[in-house]
PDB file of C-alpha atoms in Angstrom:
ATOM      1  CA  UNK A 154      -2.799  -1.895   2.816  1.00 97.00           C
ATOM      2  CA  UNK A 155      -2.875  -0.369   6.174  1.00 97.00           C
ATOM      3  CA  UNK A 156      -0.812  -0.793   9.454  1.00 96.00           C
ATOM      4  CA  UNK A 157       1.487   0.689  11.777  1.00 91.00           C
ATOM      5  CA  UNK A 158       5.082   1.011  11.893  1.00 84.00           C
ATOM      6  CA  UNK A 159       6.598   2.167  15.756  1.00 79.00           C
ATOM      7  CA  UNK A 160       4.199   5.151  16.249  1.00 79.00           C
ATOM      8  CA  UNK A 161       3.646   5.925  11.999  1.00 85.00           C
ATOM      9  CA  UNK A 162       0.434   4.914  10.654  1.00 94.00           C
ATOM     10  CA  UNK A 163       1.000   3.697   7.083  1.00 95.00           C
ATOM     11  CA  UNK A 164      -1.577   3.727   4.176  1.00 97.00           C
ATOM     12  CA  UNK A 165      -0.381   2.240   1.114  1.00 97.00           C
ATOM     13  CA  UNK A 166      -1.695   1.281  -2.557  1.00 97.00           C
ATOM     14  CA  UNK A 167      -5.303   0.654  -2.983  1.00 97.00           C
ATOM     15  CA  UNK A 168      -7.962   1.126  -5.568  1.00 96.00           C
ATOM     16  CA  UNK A 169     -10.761   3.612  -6.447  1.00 96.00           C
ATOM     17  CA  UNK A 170     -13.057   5.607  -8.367  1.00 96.00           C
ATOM     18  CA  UNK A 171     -11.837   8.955  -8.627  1.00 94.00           C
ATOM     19  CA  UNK A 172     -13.721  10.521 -11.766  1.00 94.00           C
ATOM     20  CA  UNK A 173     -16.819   8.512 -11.888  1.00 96.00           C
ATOM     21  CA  UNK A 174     -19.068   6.020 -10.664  1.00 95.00           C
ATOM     22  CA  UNK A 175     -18.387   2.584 -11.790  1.00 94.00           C
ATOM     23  CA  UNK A 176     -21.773   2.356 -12.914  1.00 96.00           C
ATOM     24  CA  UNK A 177     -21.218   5.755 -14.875  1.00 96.00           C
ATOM     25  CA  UNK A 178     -18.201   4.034 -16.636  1.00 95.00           C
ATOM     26  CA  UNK A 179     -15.556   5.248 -14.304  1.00 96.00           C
ATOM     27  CA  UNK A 180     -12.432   3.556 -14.561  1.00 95.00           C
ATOM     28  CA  UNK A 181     -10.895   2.117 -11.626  1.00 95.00           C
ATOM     29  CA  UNK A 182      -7.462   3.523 -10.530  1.00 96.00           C
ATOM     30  CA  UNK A 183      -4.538   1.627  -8.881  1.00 97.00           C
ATOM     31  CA  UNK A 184      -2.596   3.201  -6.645  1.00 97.00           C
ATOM     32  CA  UNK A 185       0.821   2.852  -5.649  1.00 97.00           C
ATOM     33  CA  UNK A 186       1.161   5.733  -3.135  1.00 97.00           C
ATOM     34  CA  UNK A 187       2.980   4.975   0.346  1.00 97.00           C
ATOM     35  CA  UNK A 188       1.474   7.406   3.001  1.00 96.00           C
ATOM     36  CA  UNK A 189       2.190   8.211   6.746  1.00 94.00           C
ATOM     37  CA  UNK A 190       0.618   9.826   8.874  1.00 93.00           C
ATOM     38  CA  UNK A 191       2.324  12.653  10.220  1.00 85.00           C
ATOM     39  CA  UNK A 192       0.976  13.318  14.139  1.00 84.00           C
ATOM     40  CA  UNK A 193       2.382  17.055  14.820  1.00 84.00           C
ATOM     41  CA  UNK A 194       1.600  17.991  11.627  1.00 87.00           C
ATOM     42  CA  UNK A 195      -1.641  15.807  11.662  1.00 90.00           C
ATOM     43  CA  UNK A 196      -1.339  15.707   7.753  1.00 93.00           C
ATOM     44  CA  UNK A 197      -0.803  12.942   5.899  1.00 95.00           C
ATOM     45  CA  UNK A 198       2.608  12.322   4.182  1.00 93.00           C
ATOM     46  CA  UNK A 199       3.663  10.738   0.925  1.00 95.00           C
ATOM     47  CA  UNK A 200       6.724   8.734   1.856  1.00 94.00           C
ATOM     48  CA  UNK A 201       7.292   6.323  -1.553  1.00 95.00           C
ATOM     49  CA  UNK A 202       5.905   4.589  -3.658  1.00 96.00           C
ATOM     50  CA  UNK A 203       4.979   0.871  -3.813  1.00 97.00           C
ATOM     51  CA  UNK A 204       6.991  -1.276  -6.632  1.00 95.00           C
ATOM     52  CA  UNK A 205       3.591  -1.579  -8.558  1.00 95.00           C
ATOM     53  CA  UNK A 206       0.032  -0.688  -8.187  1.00 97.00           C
ATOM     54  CA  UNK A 207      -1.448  -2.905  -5.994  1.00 97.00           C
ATOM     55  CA  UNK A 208      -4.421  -3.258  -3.828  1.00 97.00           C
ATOM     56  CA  UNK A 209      -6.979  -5.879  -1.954  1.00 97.00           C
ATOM     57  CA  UNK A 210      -4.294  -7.580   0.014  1.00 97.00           C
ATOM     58  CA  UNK A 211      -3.687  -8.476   3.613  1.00 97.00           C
ATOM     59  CA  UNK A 212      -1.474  -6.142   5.758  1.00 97.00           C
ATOM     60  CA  UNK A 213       0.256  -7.351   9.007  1.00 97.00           C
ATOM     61  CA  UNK A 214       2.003  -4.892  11.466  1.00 96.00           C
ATOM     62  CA  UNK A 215       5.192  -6.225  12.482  1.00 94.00           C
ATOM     63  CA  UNK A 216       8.005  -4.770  14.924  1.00 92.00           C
ATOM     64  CA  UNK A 217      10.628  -5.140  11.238  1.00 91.00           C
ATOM     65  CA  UNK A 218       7.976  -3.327   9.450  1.00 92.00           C
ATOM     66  CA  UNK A 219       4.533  -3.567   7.829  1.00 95.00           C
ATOM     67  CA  UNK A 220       4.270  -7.297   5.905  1.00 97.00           C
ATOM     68  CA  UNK A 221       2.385  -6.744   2.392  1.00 98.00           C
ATOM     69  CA  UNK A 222       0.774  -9.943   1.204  1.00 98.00           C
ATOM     70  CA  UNK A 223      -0.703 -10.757  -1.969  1.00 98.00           C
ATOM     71  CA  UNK A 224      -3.028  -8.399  -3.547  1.00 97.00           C
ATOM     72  CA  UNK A 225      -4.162  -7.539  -7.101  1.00 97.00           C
ATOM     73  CA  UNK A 226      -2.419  -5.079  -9.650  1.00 96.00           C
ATOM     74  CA  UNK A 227      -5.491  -4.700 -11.490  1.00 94.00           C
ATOM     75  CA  UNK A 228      -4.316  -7.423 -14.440  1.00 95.00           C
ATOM     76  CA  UNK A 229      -4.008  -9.981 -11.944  1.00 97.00           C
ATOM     77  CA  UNK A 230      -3.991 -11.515  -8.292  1.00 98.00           C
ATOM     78  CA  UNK A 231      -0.379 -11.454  -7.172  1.00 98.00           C
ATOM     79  CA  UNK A 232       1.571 -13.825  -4.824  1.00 98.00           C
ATOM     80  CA  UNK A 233       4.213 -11.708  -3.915  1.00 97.00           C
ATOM     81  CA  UNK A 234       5.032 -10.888  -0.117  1.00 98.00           C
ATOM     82  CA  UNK A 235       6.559  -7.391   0.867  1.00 97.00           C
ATOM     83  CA  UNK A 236       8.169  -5.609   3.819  1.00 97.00           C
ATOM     84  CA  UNK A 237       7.694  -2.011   3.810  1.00 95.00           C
ATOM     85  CA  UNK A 238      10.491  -0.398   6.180  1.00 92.00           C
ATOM     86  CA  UNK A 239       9.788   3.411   6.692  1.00 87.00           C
ATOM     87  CA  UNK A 240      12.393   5.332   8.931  1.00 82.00           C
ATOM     88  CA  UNK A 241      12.807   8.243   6.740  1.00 76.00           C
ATOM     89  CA  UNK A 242      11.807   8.873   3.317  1.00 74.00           C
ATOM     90  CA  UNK A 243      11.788   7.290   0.861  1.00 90.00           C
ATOM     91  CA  UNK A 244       9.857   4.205   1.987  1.00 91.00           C
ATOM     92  CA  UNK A 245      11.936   0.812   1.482  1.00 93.00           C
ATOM     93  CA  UNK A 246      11.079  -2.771   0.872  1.00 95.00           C
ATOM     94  CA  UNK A 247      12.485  -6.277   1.295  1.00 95.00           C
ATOM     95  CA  UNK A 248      11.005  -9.195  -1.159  1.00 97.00           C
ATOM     96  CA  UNK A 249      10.020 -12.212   1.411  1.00 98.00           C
ATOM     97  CA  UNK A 250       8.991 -15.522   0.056  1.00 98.00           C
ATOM     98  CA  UNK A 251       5.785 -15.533  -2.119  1.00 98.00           C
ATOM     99  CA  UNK A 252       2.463 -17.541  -1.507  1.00 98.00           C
ATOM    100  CA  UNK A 253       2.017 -20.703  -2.715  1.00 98.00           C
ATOM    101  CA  UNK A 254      -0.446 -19.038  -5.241  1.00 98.00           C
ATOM    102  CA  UNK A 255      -1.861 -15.739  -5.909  1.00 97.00           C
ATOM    103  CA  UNK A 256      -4.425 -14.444  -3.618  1.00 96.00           C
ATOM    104  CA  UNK A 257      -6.146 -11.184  -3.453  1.00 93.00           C
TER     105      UNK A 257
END
């Protein structure tokens, strides 16, 4: 998930590689990682942590804060809909109403 939030740019979650190549039996990692990026210090900045790993969803900036929809977990496609607030650390987040059905 990616977006921005006022003038923060906001990474969160996602999924990777990070020892090996799938096709050299890596295992794939979820992340649940909030990150901002930090403009004077042009670093970026861990700011929280998501409620679970979660990647391959849809992310929508949004004056109240960056929407988080659906996703997977890596067990399973979620329907669950999330506002990630950021003003200081530690990240926040509000539940909002779930899909009709999972969807990653």
């Amino acid at each position: 998930y990616a977006g921005s939030q006022g003038e923060s740019l906001i990474a969160a979650g996602g999924a990777n590689f990070p020892r090996l190549k799938p096709w050299e039996g890596g295992i794939k990692h979820w992340s649940d990682l909030v990150y901002r990026w930090d403009t004077k210090k042009r670093a970026w900045q861990t700011i929280g942590k998501l409620p679970q790993p979660r990647g391959y969803g849809i992310s929508i900036s949004h004056p109240s804060g960056l929407i988080l929809v659906g996703g997977d977990d890596g067990e399973k496609p979620l329907a669950s809909v999330l506002r990630l607030k950021w003003n200081s650390s530690p990240a926040e987040f509000d539940k909002l109403p779930e899909l009709p059905q999972p969807l990653a």
